[in-house]
Short mmCIF file of C-alpha atoms in Angstrom, two decimals:
data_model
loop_
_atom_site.label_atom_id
_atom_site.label_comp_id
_atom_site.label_asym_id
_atom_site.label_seq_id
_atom_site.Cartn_x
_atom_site.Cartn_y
_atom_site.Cartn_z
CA UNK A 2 37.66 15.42 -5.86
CA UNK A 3 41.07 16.05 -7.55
CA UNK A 4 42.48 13.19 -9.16
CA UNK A 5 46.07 13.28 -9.64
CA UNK A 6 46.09 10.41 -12.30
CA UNK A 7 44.29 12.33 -14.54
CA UNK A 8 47.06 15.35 -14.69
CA UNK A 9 49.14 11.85 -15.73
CA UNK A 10 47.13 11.06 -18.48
CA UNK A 11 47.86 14.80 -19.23
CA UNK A 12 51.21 14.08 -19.57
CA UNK A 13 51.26 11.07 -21.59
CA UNK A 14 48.60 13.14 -23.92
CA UNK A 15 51.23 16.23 -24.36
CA UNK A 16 54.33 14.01 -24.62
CA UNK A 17 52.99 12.27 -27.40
CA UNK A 18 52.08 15.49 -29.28
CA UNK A 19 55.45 17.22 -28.41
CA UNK A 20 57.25 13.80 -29.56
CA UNK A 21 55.28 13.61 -32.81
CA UNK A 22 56.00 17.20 -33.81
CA UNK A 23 59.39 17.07 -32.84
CA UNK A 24 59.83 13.82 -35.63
CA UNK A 25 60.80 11.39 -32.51
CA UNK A 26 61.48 7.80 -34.41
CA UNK A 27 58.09 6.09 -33.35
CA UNK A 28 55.79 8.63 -32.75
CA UNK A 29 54.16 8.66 -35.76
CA UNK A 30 50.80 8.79 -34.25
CA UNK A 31 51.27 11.23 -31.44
CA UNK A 32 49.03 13.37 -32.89
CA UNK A 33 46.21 11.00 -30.97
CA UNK A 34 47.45 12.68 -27.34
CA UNK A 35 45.09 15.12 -29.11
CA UNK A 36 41.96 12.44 -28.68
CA UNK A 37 43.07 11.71 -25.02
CA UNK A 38 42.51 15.53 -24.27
CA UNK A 39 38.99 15.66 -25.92
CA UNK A 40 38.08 12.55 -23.82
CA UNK A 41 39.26 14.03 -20.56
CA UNK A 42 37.27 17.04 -21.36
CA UNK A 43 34.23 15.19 -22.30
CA UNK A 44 34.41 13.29 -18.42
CA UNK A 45 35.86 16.47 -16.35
CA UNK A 46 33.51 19.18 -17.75
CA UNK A 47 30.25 16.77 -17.22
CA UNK A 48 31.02 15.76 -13.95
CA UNK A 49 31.67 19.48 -13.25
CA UNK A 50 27.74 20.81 -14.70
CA UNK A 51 26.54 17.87 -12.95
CA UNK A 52 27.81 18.47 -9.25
CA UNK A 53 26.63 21.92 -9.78
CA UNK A 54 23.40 21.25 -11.05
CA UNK A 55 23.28 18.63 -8.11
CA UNK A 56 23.77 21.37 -5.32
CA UNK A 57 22.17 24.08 -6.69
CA UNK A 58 19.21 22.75 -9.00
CA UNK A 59 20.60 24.70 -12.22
CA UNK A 60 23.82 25.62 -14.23
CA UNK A 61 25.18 29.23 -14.61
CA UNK A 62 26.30 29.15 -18.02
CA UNK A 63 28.23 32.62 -17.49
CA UNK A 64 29.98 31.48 -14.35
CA UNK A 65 31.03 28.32 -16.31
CA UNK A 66 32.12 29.96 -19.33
CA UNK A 67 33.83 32.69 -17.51
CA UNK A 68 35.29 30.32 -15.89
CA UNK A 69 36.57 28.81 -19.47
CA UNK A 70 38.00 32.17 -20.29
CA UNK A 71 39.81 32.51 -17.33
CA UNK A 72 42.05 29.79 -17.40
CA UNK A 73 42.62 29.35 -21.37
CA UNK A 74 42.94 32.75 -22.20
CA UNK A 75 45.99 34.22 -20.84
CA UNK A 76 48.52 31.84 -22.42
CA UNK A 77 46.38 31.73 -25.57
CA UNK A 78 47.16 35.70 -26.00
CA UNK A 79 50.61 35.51 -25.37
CA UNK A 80 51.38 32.70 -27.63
CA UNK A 81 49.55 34.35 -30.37
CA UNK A 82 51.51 37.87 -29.11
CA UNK A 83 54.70 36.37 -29.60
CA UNK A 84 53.71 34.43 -32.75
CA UNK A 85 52.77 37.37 -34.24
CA UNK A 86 55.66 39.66 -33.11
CA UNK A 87 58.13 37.41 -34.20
CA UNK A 88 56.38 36.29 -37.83
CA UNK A 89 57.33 39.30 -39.84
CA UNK A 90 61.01 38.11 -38.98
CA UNK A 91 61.08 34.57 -39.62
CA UNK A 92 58.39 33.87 -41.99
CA UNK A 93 59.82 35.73 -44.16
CA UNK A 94 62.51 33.56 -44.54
CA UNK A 95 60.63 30.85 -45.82
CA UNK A 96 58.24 32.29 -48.64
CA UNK A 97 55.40 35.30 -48.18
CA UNK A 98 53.45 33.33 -45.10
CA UNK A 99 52.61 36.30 -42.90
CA UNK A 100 49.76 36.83 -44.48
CA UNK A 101 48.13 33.89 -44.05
CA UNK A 102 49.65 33.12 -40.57
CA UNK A 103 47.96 36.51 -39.66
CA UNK A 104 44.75 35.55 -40.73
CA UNK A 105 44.76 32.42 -38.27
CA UNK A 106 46.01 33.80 -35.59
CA UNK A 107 42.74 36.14 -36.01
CA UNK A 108 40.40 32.72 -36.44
CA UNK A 109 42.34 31.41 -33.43
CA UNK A 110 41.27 33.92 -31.16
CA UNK A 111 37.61 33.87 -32.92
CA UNK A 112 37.57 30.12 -31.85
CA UNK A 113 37.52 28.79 -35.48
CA UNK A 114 40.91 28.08 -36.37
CA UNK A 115 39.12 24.64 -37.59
CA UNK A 116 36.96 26.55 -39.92
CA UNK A 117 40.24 28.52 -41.12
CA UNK A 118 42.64 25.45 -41.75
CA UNK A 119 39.58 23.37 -43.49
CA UNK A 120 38.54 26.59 -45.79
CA UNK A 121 42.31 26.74 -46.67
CA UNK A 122 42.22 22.57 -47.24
CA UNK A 123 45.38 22.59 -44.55
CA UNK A 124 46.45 19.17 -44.64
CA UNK A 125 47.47 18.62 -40.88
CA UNK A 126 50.36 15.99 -41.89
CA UNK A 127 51.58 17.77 -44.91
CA UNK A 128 55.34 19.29 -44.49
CA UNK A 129 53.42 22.81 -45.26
CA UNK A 130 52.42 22.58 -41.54
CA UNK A 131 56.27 23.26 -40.25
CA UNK A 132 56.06 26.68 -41.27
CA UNK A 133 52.32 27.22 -40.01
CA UNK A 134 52.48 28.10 -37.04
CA UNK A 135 48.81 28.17 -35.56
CA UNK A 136 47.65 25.06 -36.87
CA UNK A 137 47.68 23.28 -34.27
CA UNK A 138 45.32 25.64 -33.05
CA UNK A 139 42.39 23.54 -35.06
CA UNK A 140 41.60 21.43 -31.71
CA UNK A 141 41.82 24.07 -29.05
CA UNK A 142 38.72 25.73 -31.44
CA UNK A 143 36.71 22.62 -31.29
CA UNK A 144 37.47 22.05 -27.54
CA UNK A 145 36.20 25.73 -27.20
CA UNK A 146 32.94 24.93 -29.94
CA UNK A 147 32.65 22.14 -27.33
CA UNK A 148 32.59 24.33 -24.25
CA UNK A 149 30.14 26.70 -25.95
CA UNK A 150 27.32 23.98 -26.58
CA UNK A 151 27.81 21.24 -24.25
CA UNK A 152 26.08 22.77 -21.20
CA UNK A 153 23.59 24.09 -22.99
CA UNK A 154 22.44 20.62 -24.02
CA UNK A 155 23.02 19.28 -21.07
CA UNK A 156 20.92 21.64 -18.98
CA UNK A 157 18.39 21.32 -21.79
CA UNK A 158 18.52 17.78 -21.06
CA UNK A 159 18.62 17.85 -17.00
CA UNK A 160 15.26 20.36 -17.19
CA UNK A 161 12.50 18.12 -16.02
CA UNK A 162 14.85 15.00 -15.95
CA UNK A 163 13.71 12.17 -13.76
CA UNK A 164 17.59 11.66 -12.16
CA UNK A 165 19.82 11.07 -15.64
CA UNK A 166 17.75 9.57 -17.35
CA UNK A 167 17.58 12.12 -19.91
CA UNK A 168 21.10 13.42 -19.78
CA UNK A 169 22.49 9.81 -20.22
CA UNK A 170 19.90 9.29 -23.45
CA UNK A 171 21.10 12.67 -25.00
CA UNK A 172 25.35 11.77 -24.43
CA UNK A 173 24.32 8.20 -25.77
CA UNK A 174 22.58 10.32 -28.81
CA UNK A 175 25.50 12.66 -29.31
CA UNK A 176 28.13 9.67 -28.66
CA UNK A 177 26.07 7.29 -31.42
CA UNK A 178 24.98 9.95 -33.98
CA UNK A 179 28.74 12.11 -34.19
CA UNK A 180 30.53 8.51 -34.77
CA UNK A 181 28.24 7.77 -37.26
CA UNK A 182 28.84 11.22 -39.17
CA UNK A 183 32.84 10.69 -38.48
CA UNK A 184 32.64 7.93 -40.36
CA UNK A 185 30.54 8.98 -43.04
CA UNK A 186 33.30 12.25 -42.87
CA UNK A 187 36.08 10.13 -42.59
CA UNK A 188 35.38 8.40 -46.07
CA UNK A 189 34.18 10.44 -48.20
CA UNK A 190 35.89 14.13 -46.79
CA UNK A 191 38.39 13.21 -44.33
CA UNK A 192 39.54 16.99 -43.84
CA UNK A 193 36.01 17.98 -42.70
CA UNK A 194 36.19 14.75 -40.39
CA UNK A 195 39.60 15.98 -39.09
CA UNK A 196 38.64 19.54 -38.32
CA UNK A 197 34.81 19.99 -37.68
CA UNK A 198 33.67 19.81 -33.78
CA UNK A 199 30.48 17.32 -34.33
CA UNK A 200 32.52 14.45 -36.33
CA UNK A 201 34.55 15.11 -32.95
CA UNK A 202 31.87 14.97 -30.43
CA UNK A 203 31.82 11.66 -30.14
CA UNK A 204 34.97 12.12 -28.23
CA UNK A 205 34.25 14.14 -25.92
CA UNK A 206 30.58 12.04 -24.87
CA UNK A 207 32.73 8.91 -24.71
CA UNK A 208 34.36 10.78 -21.65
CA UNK A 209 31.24 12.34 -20.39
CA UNK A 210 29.40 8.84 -20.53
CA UNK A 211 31.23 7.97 -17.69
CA UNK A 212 30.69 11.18 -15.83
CA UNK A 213 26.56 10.44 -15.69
CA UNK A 214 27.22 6.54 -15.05
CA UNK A 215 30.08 7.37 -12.52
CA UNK A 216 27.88 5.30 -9.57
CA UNK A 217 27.60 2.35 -11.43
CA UNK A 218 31.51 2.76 -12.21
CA UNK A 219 32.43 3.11 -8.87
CA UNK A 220 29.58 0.03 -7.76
CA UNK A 221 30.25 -2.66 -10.36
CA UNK A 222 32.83 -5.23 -11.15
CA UNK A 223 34.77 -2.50 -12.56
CA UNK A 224 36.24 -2.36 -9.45
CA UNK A 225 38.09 -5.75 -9.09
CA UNK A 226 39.60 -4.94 -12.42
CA UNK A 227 40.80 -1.56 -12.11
CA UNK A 228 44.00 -2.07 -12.62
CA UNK A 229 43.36 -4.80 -15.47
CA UNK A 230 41.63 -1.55 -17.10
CA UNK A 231 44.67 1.35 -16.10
CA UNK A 232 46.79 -0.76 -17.86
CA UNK A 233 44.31 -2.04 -20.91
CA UNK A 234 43.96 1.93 -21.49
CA UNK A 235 47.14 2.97 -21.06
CA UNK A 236 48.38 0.20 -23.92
CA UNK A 237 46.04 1.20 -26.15
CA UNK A 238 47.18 5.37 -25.78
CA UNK A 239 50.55 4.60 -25.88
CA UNK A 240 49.93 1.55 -28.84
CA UNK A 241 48.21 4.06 -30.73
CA UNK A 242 50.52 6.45 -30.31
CA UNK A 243 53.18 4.47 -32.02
CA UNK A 244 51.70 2.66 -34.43
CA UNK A 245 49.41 5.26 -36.19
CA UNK A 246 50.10 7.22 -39.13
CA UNK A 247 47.00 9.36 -39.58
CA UNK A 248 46.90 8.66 -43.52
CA UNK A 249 44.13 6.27 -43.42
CA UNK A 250 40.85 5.89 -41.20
CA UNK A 251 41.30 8.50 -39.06
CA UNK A 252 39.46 9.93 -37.43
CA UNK A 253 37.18 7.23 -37.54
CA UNK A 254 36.87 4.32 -36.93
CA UNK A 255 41.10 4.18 -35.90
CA UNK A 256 40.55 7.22 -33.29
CA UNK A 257 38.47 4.75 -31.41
CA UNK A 258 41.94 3.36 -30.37
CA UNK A 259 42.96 6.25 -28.20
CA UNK A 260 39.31 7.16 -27.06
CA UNK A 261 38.86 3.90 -25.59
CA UNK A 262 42.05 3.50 -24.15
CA UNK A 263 41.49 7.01 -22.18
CA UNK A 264 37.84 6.07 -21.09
CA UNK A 265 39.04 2.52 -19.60
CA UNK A 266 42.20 4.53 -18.16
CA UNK A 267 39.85 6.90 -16.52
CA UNK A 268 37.06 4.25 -15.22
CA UNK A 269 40.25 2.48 -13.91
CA UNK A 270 40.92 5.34 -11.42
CA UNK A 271 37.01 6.17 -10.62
CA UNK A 272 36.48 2.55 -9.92
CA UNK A 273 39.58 1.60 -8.10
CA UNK A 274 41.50 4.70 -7.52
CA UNK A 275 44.46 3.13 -5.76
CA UNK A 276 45.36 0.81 -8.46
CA UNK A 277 49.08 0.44 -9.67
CA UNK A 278 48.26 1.97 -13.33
CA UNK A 279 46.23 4.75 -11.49
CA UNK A 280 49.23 5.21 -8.74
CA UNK A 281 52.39 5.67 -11.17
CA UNK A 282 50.69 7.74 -13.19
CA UNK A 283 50.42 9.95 -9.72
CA UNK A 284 53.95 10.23 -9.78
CA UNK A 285 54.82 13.96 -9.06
CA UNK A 286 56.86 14.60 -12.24
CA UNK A 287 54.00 13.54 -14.35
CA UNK A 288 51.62 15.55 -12.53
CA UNK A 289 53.32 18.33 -12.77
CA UNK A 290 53.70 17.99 -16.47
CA UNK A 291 50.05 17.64 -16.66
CA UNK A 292 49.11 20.27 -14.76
CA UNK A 293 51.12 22.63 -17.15
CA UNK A 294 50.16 20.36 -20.26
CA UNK A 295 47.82 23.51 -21.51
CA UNK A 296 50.95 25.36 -22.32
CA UNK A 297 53.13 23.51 -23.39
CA UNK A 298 50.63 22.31 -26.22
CA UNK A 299 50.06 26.04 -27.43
#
């Protein structure tokens, strides 16, 4: 069922990004709208394999990645059109960049613009990124990654599954075993924490752990506090989003900030979907922001 609060959390996601690449004062840690995205992913795109494995007893992996292509393709290839077209004009102005902004637009549409901007040790907060102008092409390449090998393992782990048993032991495995490595990452090579997709994945399970526990979300207490939790989760998006710099700890453990404030935003509305938190963010102008949030990122 569509939810219209989640387009909101769209919104707030994108705002945040636009307002900490646009220098707003107090959006130094916008960039985490980023987070929010991979956790909505993580809940939408396992709830989807699910219901379909549900009706029809398997997953079309074609249909589902076709599917993918569809919708992120077309504005992907005219952004990178334009980009390109208008490069050779205004790079210029600012040293000899079209080379290398050439080059990632080609990893962009490869899906490894995070491969690119770690090889060329791109560091994402560094004022080199003003005049980059694909680099913030890094996470739609691990949200792609992420579309590639997510259903695989999950219809590797639904095959012979007794309910979810098995799917909710291998999203526990990937959520456990990726926040382990982004901390490991995160100390020791925080660029390859940054950009590589599995010191991310544990983003995108913390969404899909609610998509195989979604009846005991919508059964529990969880209910009687759904607002409590809108609100919880929306503090913590928004907190992070002003009072993170991205210098230190990040991604993990401080990205846990943001992920958990998206995952008790979204239980909020699965539990108790007409709770206040859940209802404004319904409001038509954010929905509508969300629902063209795709864009306005690229």
């Amino acid at each position: 069922h569509y939810r219209p609060d989640i387009d909101g959390l769209r919104a707030v996601a994108v705002l945040l990004v636009l307002g900490f690449h646009g220098g707003l004062p107090g959006m130094s840690g916008g960039f985490v709208g980023v987070d929010v995205f991979f956790v909505i992913s993580g809940y939408l795109i396992t709830g989807l394999l699910l219901a379909e494995h549900r009706r029809s007893g398997t997953v079309s992996l074609v249909a589902f990645w076709s599917r993918r292509v569809r919708r992120l393709a077309p504005a992907l290839l005219l952004v990178v059109a334009t980009a390109l077209a208008l490069a050779p004009l205004l790079l210029q102005r600012v040293g000899n960049e079209t080379g290398p902004f050439a080059r990632a637009a080609i990893a962009t549409l490869l899906l490894n613009a995070n491969h690119f901007f770690l090889q060329q040790a791109s560091d994402y907060f560094a004022p080199a990124a003003e005049i980059n102008p694909m680099l913030h092409m890094w996470s739609l390449s691990v949200e792609e990654q992420f579309y590639v090998v997510w259903p695989l393992l999950l219809l590797l782990a639904l095959r012979r599954a007794q309910g979810l048993a098995r799917p909710r032991l291998m999203v526990g495995a990937v959520l456990l075993g990726s926040f382990a490595l982004s901390l490991y990452l995160t100390a020791r090579a925080p660029f390859f924490a940054f950009f590589l997709t599995p010191s991310r994945a544990w983003e995108f399970a913390a969404g899909a752990v609610l998509a195989v526990g979604q009846a005991r979300v919508q059964a529990g207490a969880m209910r009687r506090a759904g607002g409590g939790l809108g609100l919880a989760g929306l503090a913590l998006i928004v907190g992070a989003g002003i009072g993170l710099n991205g210098v230190r700890h990040f991604p993990a453990p401080m990205a846990l900030i943001p992920v958990l404030g998206a995952v008790l935003f979204l239980a909020a509305g699965l539990a108790a979907p007409r709770n206040p938190v859940s209802r404004a963010a319904s409001a038509r102008w954010l929905v509508y922001t969300g629902r063209i949030s795709y864009p306005l990122y690229l």
